[in-house]
Amino acid sequence: MLFRNELKFLKRLVVKVGSNVITNTDGSYDLPKLEGLVKDIYELRSAGVEVLLVSSGAVNVGRPFLRQNPKESIEYRQAASSIGQPKLMQKYCELFHASGISCSQVLLTHDDFKSSTRRVNAINTIEVLFDNNIVPILNENDTVSYEEIALGDNDQLASKAAIMLKAQALLIITSTDGLYDKHPGNPEAKFIKEGSLGHNLSSFEMDQIDPVGTGGMQSKVEAMLEATRYGITGIISSKDLVPMILTPLSEERGTLFTPSKTEVPS
Ligand code: GLU
């Protein structure tokens, strides 16, 4: 498998897909997207790349099973996630099984990254999973935590996982081609091919654009910049690329965030 120049030595990758990538607004699965994602991860594994998948979608999958509530409280979303998470995992297990590999569920909270004992436990678990050719699928443990539900749609979680696992790359798949300096619907918006800690991105308009899930571009860029500080190469790219994961890893697509190693992971 040939990767783009910046990822020539790719051995460990964290891929994050938002709720808007794998589910529709009514909470149903976007099956072609899920199938494509599984196929890409299978190919990466076959090429010797370890992949941790960070997947949102639990809230959206679980929501139709609760009574409608236009003012969604945090606990309403937590309950929806509690319903949706096992269903989402069941779907992933089915699809990965059909392609001949197994997957596993990893639920973490931001507090887990702060505690060295919990971090070590998470790292040890995931290393065993990688060694056994299993694809770990990470989501926030929404019942006891709500940082991503409220703010980030797992962008920060993915960045922290990439740093913790010393991945070489973090790929965040979203509903636009990458980063624009203005809202992508604005005809004057300019596409940003490359970003880094040194660039001044604060003047960019990065409002929420996703009808499903939380986060928006701001949280993705923050997650990327944090990862680059630990030597990780980041890419934000579109869910409409075919293949969705392999294309931005092998071609110059999406917005690339170049690493500027200033921190050493503990
Ligand atoms: N953990 C949540 C989920 O899986 C995050 C996504 C959101 O904020 O909707 O649905």
mmCIF file of C-alpha atoms and ligand atoms in Angstrom:
data_model
loop_
_atom_site.group_PDB
_atom_site.id
_atom_site.type_symbol
_atom_site.label_atom_id
_atom_site.label_comp_id
_atom_site.label_asym_id
_atom_site.label_seq_id
_atom_site.Cartn_x
_atom_site.Cartn_y
_atom_site.Cartn_z
ATOM 1 C CA MET A 1 0.000 0.000 0.000
ATOM 2 C CA LEU A 2 1.441 3.383 -1.023
ATOM 3 C CA PHE A 3 0.876 6.261 1.379
ATOM 4 C CA ARG A 4 1.340 9.955 0.684
ATOM 5 C CA ASN A 5 4.782 11.321 1.418
ATOM 6 C CA GLU A 6 3.960 12.643 4.885
ATOM 7 C CA LEU A 7 2.730 9.207 5.972
ATOM 8 C CA LYS A 8 5.461 7.063 4.412
ATOM 9 C CA PHE A 9 6.180 5.377 7.729
ATOM 10 C CA LEU A 10 2.605 4.862 8.861
ATOM 11 C CA LYS A 11 2.307 1.986 11.345
ATOM 12 C CA ARG A 12 -0.380 3.161 13.734
ATOM 13 C CA LEU A 13 -3.404 5.253 12.840
ATOM 14 C CA VAL A 14 -6.352 6.707 14.733
ATOM 15 C CA VAL A 15 -9.413 7.333 12.549
ATOM 16 C CA LYS A 16 -12.394 9.247 13.857
ATOM 17 C CA VAL A 17 -15.811 9.190 12.260
ATOM 18 C CA GLY A 18 -18.554 11.491 13.523
ATOM 19 C CA SER A 19 -22.225 10.659 13.904
ATOM 20 C CA ASN A 20 -22.887 12.523 10.651
ATOM 21 C CA VAL A 21 -20.539 10.213 8.756
ATOM 22 C CA ILE A 22 -22.041 6.859 9.632
ATOM 23 C CA THR A 23 -25.662 7.644 10.514
ATOM 24 C CA ASN A 24 -28.504 9.570 8.919
ATOM 25 C CA THR A 25 -30.611 12.242 10.641
ATOM 26 C CA ASP A 26 -33.332 9.687 11.454
ATOM 27 C CA GLY A 27 -30.822 7.534 13.363
ATOM 28 C CA SER A 28 -30.515 4.861 10.662
ATOM 29 C CA TYR A 29 -27.087 3.650 9.526
ATOM 30 C CA ASP A 30 -25.415 4.919 6.396
ATOM 31 C CA LEU A 31 -24.586 1.385 5.360
ATOM 32 C CA PRO A 32 -22.413 2.111 2.299
ATOM 33 C CA LYS A 33 -20.258 4.392 4.462
ATOM 34 C CA LEU A 34 -19.959 1.779 7.206
ATOM 35 C CA GLU A 35 -19.127 -0.963 4.725
ATOM 36 C CA GLY A 36 -16.514 1.211 3.015
ATOM 37 C CA LEU A 37 -14.961 2.075 6.350
ATOM 38 C CA VAL A 38 -14.673 -1.565 7.377
ATOM 39 C CA LYS A 39 -13.171 -2.511 4.004
ATOM 40 C CA ASP A 40 -10.547 0.246 4.293
ATOM 41 C CA ILE A 41 -9.605 -0.772 7.826
ATOM 42 C CA TYR A 42 -9.341 -4.382 6.696
ATOM 43 C CA GLU A 43 -6.914 -3.339 3.948
ATOM 44 C CA LEU A 44 -4.863 -1.218 6.311
ATOM 45 C CA ARG A 45 -4.611 -4.116 8.757
ATOM 46 C CA SER A 46 -3.548 -6.414 5.936
ATOM 47 C CA ALA A 47 -0.813 -3.904 5.072
ATOM 48 C CA GLY A 48 0.419 -4.030 8.680
ATOM 49 C CA VAL A 49 -1.095 -0.751 9.917
ATOM 50 C CA GLU A 50 -2.709 -0.844 13.364
ATOM 51 C CA VAL A 51 -5.952 1.101 13.406
ATOM 52 C CA LEU A 52 -7.962 2.436 16.324
ATOM 53 C CA LEU A 53 -11.388 3.558 15.179
ATOM 54 C CA VAL A 54 -13.068 6.324 17.172
ATOM 55 C CA SER A 55 -16.754 6.239 16.372
ATOM 56 C CA SER A 56 -19.601 8.449 17.505
ATOM 57 C CA GLY A 57 -23.161 7.682 16.551
ATOM 58 C CA ALA A 58 -24.511 6.114 19.733
ATOM 59 C CA VAL A 59 -26.756 9.065 20.618
ATOM 60 C CA ASN A 60 -28.165 9.256 17.128
ATOM 61 C CA VAL A 61 -28.829 5.513 16.895
ATOM 62 C CA GLY A 62 -30.464 5.409 20.325
ATOM 63 C CA ARG A 63 -32.577 8.557 20.061
ATOM 64 C CA PRO A 64 -35.562 7.007 18.159
ATOM 65 C CA PHE A 65 -36.081 4.579 21.060
ATOM 66 C CA LEU A 66 -36.835 7.395 23.516
ATOM 67 C CA ARG A 67 -39.928 9.586 23.609
ATOM 68 C CA GLN A 68 -39.348 12.678 21.479
ATOM 69 C CA ASN A 69 -37.922 15.567 23.421
ATOM 70 C CA PRO A 70 -37.173 18.702 21.429
ATOM 71 C CA LYS A 71 -35.115 20.168 24.301
ATOM 72 C CA GLU A 72 -32.508 17.486 24.623
ATOM 73 C CA SER A 73 -30.923 17.522 28.049
ATOM 74 C CA ILE A 74 -27.512 15.997 28.667
ATOM 75 C CA GLU A 75 -29.130 13.053 30.479
ATOM 76 C CA TYR A 76 -31.512 12.508 27.552
ATOM 77 C CA ARG A 77 -28.492 12.224 25.233
ATOM 78 C CA GLN A 78 -26.694 9.990 27.738
ATOM 79 C CA ALA A 79 -29.720 7.688 27.831
ATOM 80 C CA ALA A 80 -29.907 7.687 24.024
ATOM 81 C CA SER A 81 -26.229 6.758 23.911
ATOM 82 C CA SER A 82 -26.793 3.928 26.389
ATOM 83 C CA ILE A 83 -29.376 2.483 23.991
ATOM 84 C CA GLY A 84 -27.449 3.219 20.815
ATOM 85 C CA GLN A 85 -23.947 2.115 21.836
ATOM 86 C CA PRO A 86 -24.617 -1.670 21.936
ATOM 87 C CA LYS A 87 -26.619 -1.429 18.716
ATOM 88 C CA LEU A 88 -23.790 0.439 17.012
ATOM 89 C CA MET A 89 -21.268 -2.128 18.236
ATOM 90 C CA GLN A 90 -23.507 -4.946 17.048
ATOM 91 C CA LYS A 91 -23.496 -3.397 13.573
ATOM 92 C CA TYR A 92 -19.698 -2.966 13.594
ATOM 93 C CA CYS A 93 -19.192 -6.543 14.849
ATOM 94 C CA GLU A 94 -21.418 -7.863 12.067
ATOM 95 C CA LEU A 95 -19.561 -5.932 9.378
ATOM 96 C CA PHE A 96 -16.047 -6.653 10.661
ATOM 97 C CA HIS A 97 -16.936 -10.323 11.128
ATOM 98 C CA ALA A 98 -18.070 -10.503 7.491
ATOM 99 C CA SER A 99 -14.670 -9.194 6.409
ATOM 100 C CA GLY A 100 -12.839 -11.747 8.563
ATOM 101 C CA ILE A 101 -11.582 -9.596 11.435
ATOM 102 C CA SER A 102 -12.888 -8.946 14.917
ATOM 103 C CA CYS A 103 -13.475 -5.651 16.624
ATOM 104 C CA SER A 104 -13.790 -4.641 20.265
ATOM 105 C CA GLN A 105 -15.410 -1.900 22.293
ATOM 106 C CA VAL A 106 -13.348 0.575 24.317
ATOM 107 C CA LEU A 107 -15.196 3.198 26.355
ATOM 108 C CA LEU A 108 -13.151 5.979 27.936
ATOM 109 C CA THR A 109 -13.726 9.373 29.489
ATOM 110 C CA HIS A 110 -11.461 12.405 29.503
ATOM 111 C CA ASP A 111 -10.705 11.729 33.163
ATOM 112 C CA ASP A 112 -9.234 8.365 32.198
ATOM 113 C CA PHE A 113 -6.481 10.162 30.262
ATOM 114 C CA LYS A 114 -5.617 12.259 33.324
ATOM 115 C CA SER A 115 -5.074 9.289 35.634
ATOM 116 C CA SER A 116 -1.775 7.521 34.973
ATOM 117 C CA THR A 117 -3.123 4.167 36.262
ATOM 118 C CA ARG A 118 -6.130 4.321 33.951
ATOM 119 C CA ARG A 119 -4.005 5.445 31.013
ATOM 120 C CA VAL A 120 -1.629 2.525 31.497
ATOM 121 C CA ASN A 121 -4.577 0.122 31.720
ATOM 122 C CA ALA A 122 -6.058 1.527 28.521
ATOM 123 C CA ILE A 123 -2.721 1.375 26.692
ATOM 124 C CA ASN A 124 -2.058 -2.203 27.847
ATOM 125 C CA THR A 125 -5.512 -3.345 26.778
ATOM 126 C CA ILE A 126 -5.273 -1.736 23.358
ATOM 127 C CA GLU A 127 -1.755 -3.101 22.768
ATOM 128 C CA VAL A 128 -3.062 -6.648 23.355
ATOM 129 C CA LEU A 129 -5.927 -5.953 20.951
ATOM 130 C CA PHE A 130 -3.502 -4.688 18.284
ATOM 131 C CA ASP A 131 -1.235 -7.709 18.808
ATOM 132 C CA ASN A 132 -4.201 -9.959 18.171
ATOM 133 C CA ASN A 133 -5.272 -8.183 15.012
ATOM 134 C CA ILE A 134 -8.460 -6.863 16.622
ATOM 135 C CA VAL A 135 -9.812 -3.428 15.710
ATOM 136 C CA PRO A 136 -10.595 -1.453 18.887
ATOM 137 C CA ILE A 137 -13.554 0.905 18.536
ATOM 138 C CA LEU A 138 -13.488 3.799 20.973
ATOM 139 C CA ASN A 139 -16.337 5.988 22.140
ATOM 140 C CA GLU A 140 -16.778 8.170 25.173
ATOM 141 C CA ASN A 141 -18.380 6.416 28.133
ATOM 142 C CA ASP A 142 -21.399 8.689 27.899
ATOM 143 C CA THR A 143 -23.238 7.408 31.006
ATOM 144 C CA VAL A 144 -20.581 8.812 33.321
ATOM 145 C CA SER A 145 -19.230 11.645 31.204
ATOM 146 C CA TYR A 146 -20.574 14.182 28.789
ATOM 147 C CA GLU A 147 -17.702 16.279 27.518
ATOM 148 C CA GLU A 148 -17.929 15.028 23.953
ATOM 149 C CA ILE A 149 -21.737 14.842 23.914
ATOM 150 C CA ALA A 150 -21.811 18.494 24.941
ATOM 151 C CA LEU A 151 -18.877 19.782 22.950
ATOM 152 C CA GLY A 152 -16.709 17.784 20.696
ATOM 153 C CA ASP A 153 -18.329 14.758 19.021
ATOM 154 C CA ASN A 154 -15.238 12.741 20.020
ATOM 155 C CA ASP A 155 -12.684 14.974 18.285
ATOM 156 C CA GLN A 156 -10.744 15.601 21.499
ATOM 157 C CA LEU A 157 -11.076 11.980 22.552
ATOM 158 C CA ALA A 158 -9.550 10.883 19.231
ATOM 159 C CA SER A 159 -6.680 13.330 19.610
ATOM 160 C CA LYS A 160 -5.958 12.163 23.167
ATOM 161 C CA ALA A 161 -6.085 8.518 22.070
ATOM 162 C CA ALA A 162 -3.660 9.191 19.201
ATOM 163 C CA ILE A 163 -1.221 10.877 21.605
ATOM 164 C CA MET A 164 -1.611 8.132 24.228
ATOM 165 C CA LEU A 165 -0.991 5.355 21.680
ATOM 166 C CA LYS A 166 1.891 7.208 19.970
ATOM 167 C CA ALA A 167 0.134 6.945 16.621
ATOM 168 C CA GLN A 168 1.843 8.497 13.604
ATOM 169 C CA ALA A 169 -1.390 9.859 12.180
ATOM 170 C CA LEU A 170 -4.838 11.080 13.170
ATOM 171 C CA LEU A 171 -7.528 11.161 10.486
ATOM 172 C CA ILE A 172 -10.806 12.941 11.197
ATOM 173 C CA ILE A 173 -13.510 12.274 8.641
ATOM 174 C CA THR A 174 -16.219 14.893 8.344
ATOM 175 C CA SER A 175 -18.869 16.337 6.042
ATOM 176 C CA THR A 176 -16.650 18.916 4.281
ATOM 177 C CA ASP A 177 -13.470 18.478 2.206
ATOM 178 C CA GLY A 178 -11.434 19.848 5.089
ATOM 179 C CA LEU A 179 -10.808 23.303 6.485
ATOM 180 C CA TYR A 180 -12.002 26.499 4.756
ATOM 181 C CA ASP A 181 -11.279 30.052 5.899
ATOM 182 C CA LYS A 182 -15.033 30.819 5.768
ATOM 183 C CA HIS A 183 -18.173 28.712 5.941
ATOM 184 C CA PRO A 184 -17.827 26.219 3.055
ATOM 185 C CA GLY A 185 -21.251 27.356 1.752
ATOM 186 C CA ASN A 186 -19.807 30.843 1.146
ATOM 187 C CA PRO A 187 -18.638 31.145 -2.511
ATOM 188 C CA GLU A 188 -15.654 33.196 -1.334
ATOM 189 C CA ALA A 189 -14.469 30.494 1.039
ATOM 190 C CA LYS A 190 -10.893 29.400 0.381
ATOM 191 C CA PHE A 191 -9.823 25.820 0.977
ATOM 192 C CA ILE A 192 -6.873 25.424 3.346
ATOM 193 C CA LYS A 193 -4.589 22.645 2.108
ATOM 194 C CA GLU A 194 -2.217 22.733 5.021
ATOM 195 C CA GLY A 195 -2.335 23.974 8.587
ATOM 196 C CA SER A 196 0.018 23.822 11.545
ATOM 197 C CA LEU A 197 0.511 25.263 14.998
ATOM 198 C CA GLY A 198 2.381 28.195 13.444
ATOM 199 C CA HIS A 199 -0.526 29.282 11.225
ATOM 200 C CA ASN A 200 -2.929 31.872 12.541
ATOM 201 C CA LEU A 201 -6.271 30.119 12.194
ATOM 202 C CA SER A 202 -8.152 32.283 14.664
ATOM 203 C CA SER A 203 -9.662 34.544 11.977
ATOM 204 C CA PHE A 204 -11.298 31.588 10.236
ATOM 205 C CA GLU A 205 -15.040 31.021 10.508
ATOM 206 C CA MET A 206 -15.405 27.577 11.996
ATOM 207 C CA ASP A 207 -19.037 27.509 13.098
ATOM 208 C CA GLN A 208 -20.939 24.291 13.467
ATOM 209 C CA ILE A 209 -22.037 22.878 10.172
ATOM 210 C CA ASP A 210 -23.209 19.399 11.112
ATOM 211 C CA PRO A 211 -26.933 18.678 11.440
ATOM 212 C CA VAL A 212 -26.098 15.482 13.346
ATOM 213 C CA GLY A 213 -23.699 15.293 16.278
ATOM 214 C CA THR A 214 -21.781 18.092 17.907
ATOM 215 C CA GLY A 215 -18.411 19.625 17.365
ATOM 216 C CA GLY A 216 -18.064 21.431 14.071
ATOM 217 C CA MET A 217 -14.755 22.493 12.528
ATOM 218 C CA GLN A 218 -13.431 24.386 15.546
ATOM 219 C CA SER A 219 -13.203 21.274 17.679
ATOM 220 C CA LYS A 220 -11.589 19.305 14.840
ATOM 221 C CA VAL A 221 -8.898 21.909 14.284
ATOM 222 C CA GLU A 222 -8.191 22.128 18.022
ATOM 223 C CA ALA A 223 -7.908 18.339 18.183
ATOM 224 C CA MET A 224 -5.535 18.333 15.222
ATOM 225 C CA LEU A 225 -3.300 21.081 16.562
ATOM 226 C CA GLU A 226 -3.007 19.308 19.903
ATOM 227 C CA ALA A 227 -1.999 16.071 18.165
ATOM 228 C CA THR A 228 0.617 17.831 16.015
ATOM 229 C CA ARG A 229 2.361 19.033 19.174
ATOM 230 C CA TYR A 230 3.173 15.384 19.865
ATOM 231 C CA GLY A 231 4.617 14.707 16.424
ATOM 232 C CA ILE A 232 1.416 13.344 14.927
ATOM 233 C CA THR A 233 0.404 14.130 11.348
ATOM 234 C CA GLY A 234 -3.263 15.076 11.094
ATOM 235 C CA ILE A 235 -5.731 15.084 8.221
ATOM 236 C CA ILE A 236 -9.316 16.341 8.114
ATOM 237 C CA SER A 237 -11.069 14.945 5.061
ATOM 238 C CA SER A 238 -14.447 14.301 3.538
ATOM 239 C CA LYS A 239 -16.791 11.379 4.104
ATOM 240 C CA ASP A 240 -17.551 11.543 0.371
ATOM 241 C CA LEU A 241 -14.119 10.406 -0.766
ATOM 242 C CA VAL A 242 -14.134 6.885 -2.171
ATOM 243 C CA PRO A 243 -12.471 5.035 -0.587
ATOM 244 C CA MET A 244 -13.131 7.203 2.431
ATOM 245 C CA ILE A 245 -10.072 6.368 4.576
ATOM 246 C CA LEU A 246 -7.519 5.170 2.034
ATOM 247 C CA THR A 247 -7.857 8.187 -0.294
ATOM 248 C CA PRO A 248 -6.626 10.890 2.117
ATOM 249 C CA LEU A 249 -3.860 8.552 3.312
ATOM 250 C CA SER A 250 -2.524 8.013 -0.188
ATOM 251 C CA GLU A 251 -3.457 11.205 -2.082
ATOM 252 C CA GLU A 252 -3.131 14.888 -1.282
ATOM 253 C CA ARG A 253 -6.755 15.297 -0.243
ATOM 254 C CA GLY A 254 -8.229 17.005 2.805
ATOM 255 C CA THR A 255 -6.434 19.494 5.036
ATOM 256 C CA LEU A 256 -3.072 18.301 6.272
ATOM 257 C CA PHE A 257 -1.788 19.323 9.704
ATOM 258 C CA THR A 258 1.962 18.982 9.839
ATOM 259 C CA PRO A 259 3.588 17.854 13.069
ATOM 260 C CA SER A 260 5.659 20.225 15.172
ATOM 261 C CA LYS A 261 6.919 18.088 17.971
ATOM 262 C CA THR A 262 7.079 20.159 21.128
ATOM 263 C CA GLU A 263 5.700 17.682 23.658
ATOM 264 C CA VAL A 264 6.651 14.157 24.642
ATOM 265 C CA PRO A 265 3.787 11.799 25.586
ATOM 266 C CA SER A 266 3.989 10.622 29.204
HETATM 267 N N1 GLU B 1 -20.495 9.802 22.276
HETATM 268 C C1 GLU B 1 -21.494 10.432 21.468
HETATM 269 C C2 GLU B 1 -22.086 9.433 20.486
HETATM 270 O O1 GLU B 1 -21.541 8.380 20.286
HETATM 271 C C3 GLU B 1 -20.852 11.600 20.805
HETATM 272 C C4 GLU B 1 -21.582 12.193 19.635
HETATM 273 C C5 GLU B 1 -22.501 13.364 19.859
HETATM 274 O O2 GLU B 1 -22.114 14.313 20.476
HETATM 275 O O3 GLU B 1 -23.613 13.290 19.319
HETATM 276 O O4 GLU B 1 -23.116 9.659 19.926
#
